[in-house]
CSV table of C-alpha atoms in Angstrom, one decimal:
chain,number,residue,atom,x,y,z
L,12,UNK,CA,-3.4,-7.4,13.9
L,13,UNK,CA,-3.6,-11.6,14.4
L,14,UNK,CA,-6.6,-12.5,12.4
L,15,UNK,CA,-8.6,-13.6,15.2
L,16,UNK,CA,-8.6,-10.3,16.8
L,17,UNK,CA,-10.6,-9.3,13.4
L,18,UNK,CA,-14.1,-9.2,13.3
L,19,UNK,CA,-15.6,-11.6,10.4
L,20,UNK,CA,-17.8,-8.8,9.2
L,21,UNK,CA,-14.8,-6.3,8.2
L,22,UNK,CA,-13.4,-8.8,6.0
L,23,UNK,CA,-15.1,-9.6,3.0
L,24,UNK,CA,-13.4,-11.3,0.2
L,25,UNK,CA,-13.9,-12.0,-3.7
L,26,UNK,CA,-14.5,-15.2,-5.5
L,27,UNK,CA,-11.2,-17.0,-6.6
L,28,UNK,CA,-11.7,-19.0,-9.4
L,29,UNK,CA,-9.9,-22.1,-9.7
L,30,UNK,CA,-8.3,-22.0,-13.0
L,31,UNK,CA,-6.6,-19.6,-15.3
L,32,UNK,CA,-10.0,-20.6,-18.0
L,33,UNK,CA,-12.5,-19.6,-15.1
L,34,UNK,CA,-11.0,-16.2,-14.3
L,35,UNK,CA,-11.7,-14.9,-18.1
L,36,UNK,CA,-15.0,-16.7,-18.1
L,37,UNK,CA,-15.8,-14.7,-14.4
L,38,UNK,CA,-14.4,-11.0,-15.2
L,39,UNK,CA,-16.6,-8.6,-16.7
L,40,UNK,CA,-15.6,-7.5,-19.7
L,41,UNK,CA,-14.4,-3.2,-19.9
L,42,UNK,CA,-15.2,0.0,-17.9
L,43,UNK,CA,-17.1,-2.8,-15.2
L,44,UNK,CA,-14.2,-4.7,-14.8
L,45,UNK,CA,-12.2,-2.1,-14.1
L,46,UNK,CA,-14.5,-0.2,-11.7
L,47,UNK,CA,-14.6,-3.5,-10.0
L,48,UNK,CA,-11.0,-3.7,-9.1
L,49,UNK,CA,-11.2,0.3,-8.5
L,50,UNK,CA,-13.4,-0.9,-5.6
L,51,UNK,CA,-11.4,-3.6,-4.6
L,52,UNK,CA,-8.4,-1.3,-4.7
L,53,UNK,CA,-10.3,1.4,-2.4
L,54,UNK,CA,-11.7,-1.3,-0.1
L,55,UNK,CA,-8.1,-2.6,0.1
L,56,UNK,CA,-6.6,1.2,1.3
L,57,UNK,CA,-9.8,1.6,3.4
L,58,UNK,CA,-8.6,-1.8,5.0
L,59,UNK,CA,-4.6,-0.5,5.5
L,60,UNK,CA,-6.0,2.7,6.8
L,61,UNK,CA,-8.0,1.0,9.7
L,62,UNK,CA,-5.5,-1.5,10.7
L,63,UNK,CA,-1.9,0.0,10.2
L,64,UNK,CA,-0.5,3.0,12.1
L,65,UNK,CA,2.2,3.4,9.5
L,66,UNK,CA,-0.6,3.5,6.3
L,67,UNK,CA,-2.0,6.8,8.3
L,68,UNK,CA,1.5,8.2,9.2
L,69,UNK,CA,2.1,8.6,5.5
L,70,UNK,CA,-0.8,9.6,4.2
L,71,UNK,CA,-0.7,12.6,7.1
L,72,UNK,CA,2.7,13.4,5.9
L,73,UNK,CA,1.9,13.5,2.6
L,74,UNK,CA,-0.9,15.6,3.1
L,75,UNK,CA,1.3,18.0,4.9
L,76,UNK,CA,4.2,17.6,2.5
L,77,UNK,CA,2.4,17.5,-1.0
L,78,UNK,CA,0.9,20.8,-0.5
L,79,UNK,CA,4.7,22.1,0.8
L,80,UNK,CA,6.3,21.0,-2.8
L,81,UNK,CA,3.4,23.9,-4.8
L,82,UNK,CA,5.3,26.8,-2.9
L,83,UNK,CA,9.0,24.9,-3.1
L,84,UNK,CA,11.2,27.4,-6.2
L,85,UNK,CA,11.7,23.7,-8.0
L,86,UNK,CA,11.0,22.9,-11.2
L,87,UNK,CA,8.5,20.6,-12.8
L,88,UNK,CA,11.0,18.0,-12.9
L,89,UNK,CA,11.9,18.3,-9.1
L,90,UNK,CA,8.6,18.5,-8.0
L,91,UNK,CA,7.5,15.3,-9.3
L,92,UNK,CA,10.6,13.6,-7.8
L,93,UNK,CA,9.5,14.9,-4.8
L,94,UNK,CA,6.2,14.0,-4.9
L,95,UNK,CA,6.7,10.4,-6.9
L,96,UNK,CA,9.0,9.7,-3.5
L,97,UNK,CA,6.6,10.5,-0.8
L,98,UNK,CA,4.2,8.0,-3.1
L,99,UNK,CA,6.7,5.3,-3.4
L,100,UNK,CA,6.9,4.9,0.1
L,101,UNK,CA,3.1,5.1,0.6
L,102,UNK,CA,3.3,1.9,-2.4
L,103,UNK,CA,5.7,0.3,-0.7
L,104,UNK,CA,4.1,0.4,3.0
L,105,UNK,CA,0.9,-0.7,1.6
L,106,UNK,CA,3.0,-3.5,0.1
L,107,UNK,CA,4.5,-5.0,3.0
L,108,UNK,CA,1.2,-4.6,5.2
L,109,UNK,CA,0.2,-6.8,2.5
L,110,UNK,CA,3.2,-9.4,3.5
L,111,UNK,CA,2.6,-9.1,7.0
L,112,UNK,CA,-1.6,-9.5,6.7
L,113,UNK,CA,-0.9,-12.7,4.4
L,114,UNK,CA,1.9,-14.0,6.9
L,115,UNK,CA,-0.5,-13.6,10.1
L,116,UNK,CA,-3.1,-15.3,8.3
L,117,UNK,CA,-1.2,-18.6,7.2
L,118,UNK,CA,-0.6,-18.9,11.1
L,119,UNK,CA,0.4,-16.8,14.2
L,120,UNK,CA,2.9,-19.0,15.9
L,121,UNK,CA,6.5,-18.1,15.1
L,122,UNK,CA,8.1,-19.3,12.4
L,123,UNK,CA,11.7,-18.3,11.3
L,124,UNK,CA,10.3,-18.2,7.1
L,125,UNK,CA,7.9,-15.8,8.5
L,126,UNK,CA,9.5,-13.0,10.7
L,127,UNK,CA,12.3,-13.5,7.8
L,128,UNK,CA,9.2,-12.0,5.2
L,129,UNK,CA,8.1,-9.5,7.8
L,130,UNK,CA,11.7,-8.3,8.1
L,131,UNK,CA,12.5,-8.0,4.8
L,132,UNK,CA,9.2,-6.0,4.1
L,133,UNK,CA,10.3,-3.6,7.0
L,134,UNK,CA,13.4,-3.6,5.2
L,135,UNK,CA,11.7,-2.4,1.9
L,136,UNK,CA,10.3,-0.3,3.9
L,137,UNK,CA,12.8,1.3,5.4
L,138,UNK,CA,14.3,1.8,1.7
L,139,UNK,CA,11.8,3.6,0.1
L,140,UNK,CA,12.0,6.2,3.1
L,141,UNK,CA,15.8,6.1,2.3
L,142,UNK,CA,15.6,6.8,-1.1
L,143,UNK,CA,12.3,9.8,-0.4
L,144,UNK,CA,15.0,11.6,2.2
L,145,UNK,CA,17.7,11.0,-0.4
L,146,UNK,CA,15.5,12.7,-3.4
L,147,UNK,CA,14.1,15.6,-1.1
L,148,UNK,CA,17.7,16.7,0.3
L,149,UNK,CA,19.5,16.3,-3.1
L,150,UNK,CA,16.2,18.7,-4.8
L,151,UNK,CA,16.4,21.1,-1.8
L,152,UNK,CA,20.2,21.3,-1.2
């Protein structure tokens, strides 16, 4: 989605300090710091969940498929592989909507640097899915 096509009150952002001193002088210390970033992590997937088609493709699959791997006759072994995969391409999405969200917002005329990133996050992409077909007919063959 260009960014002006984004309304200014979904996007909400966090301070950035300036230097490398500042950030440790800014971050909470323990458990708040890291419930912090667990809300910035959520608000992040929230974000990729609203905006990107893809994001909700694979989390619907998942949900269909994680379920599927409880009744598979696999071991323990196999069934993580098979579950690890489906979440590597969910990482991996997530990832390159990242790319393409950053790349939009630099600028939205065409530039050959940026299609370039774009395609090779599809391409990583398009890997991961590789690799998740490759684990589940290897486990299930």
């Amino acid at each position: 989605m260009p960014p002006e096509t984004v309304p200014s009150s979904s996007v909400t952002s966090r301070p950035m300090p300036g230097n490398t001193q500042e950030a440790i002088k800014t971050q909470p210390p323990g458990l708040k710091r890291l419930y912090q970033a667990c809300g910035y992590s959520w608000r992040g997937f929230k974000a990729a969940w609203k905006n990107e088609a893809a994001i909700r493709q694979e989390c619907l699959t998942l949900c269909g498929l994680v379920p599927l791997t409880l009744i598979l006759d696999v071991s323990h072994i196999e069934r993580a592989l098979l579950v690890a995969s489906l979440f590597f391409v969910l990482v991996v999405e997530l990832l390159n909507s990242a790319i393409e969200a950053t790349v939009d917002r630099i600028s939205t005329s065409h530039h050959p640097l940026s299609g370039q990133a774009k395609d090779m996050g599809s391409a990583a992409v398009m890997g991961a899915l590789i690799m998740a077909a490759g684990v589940w007919l290897c486990i299930l063959l």
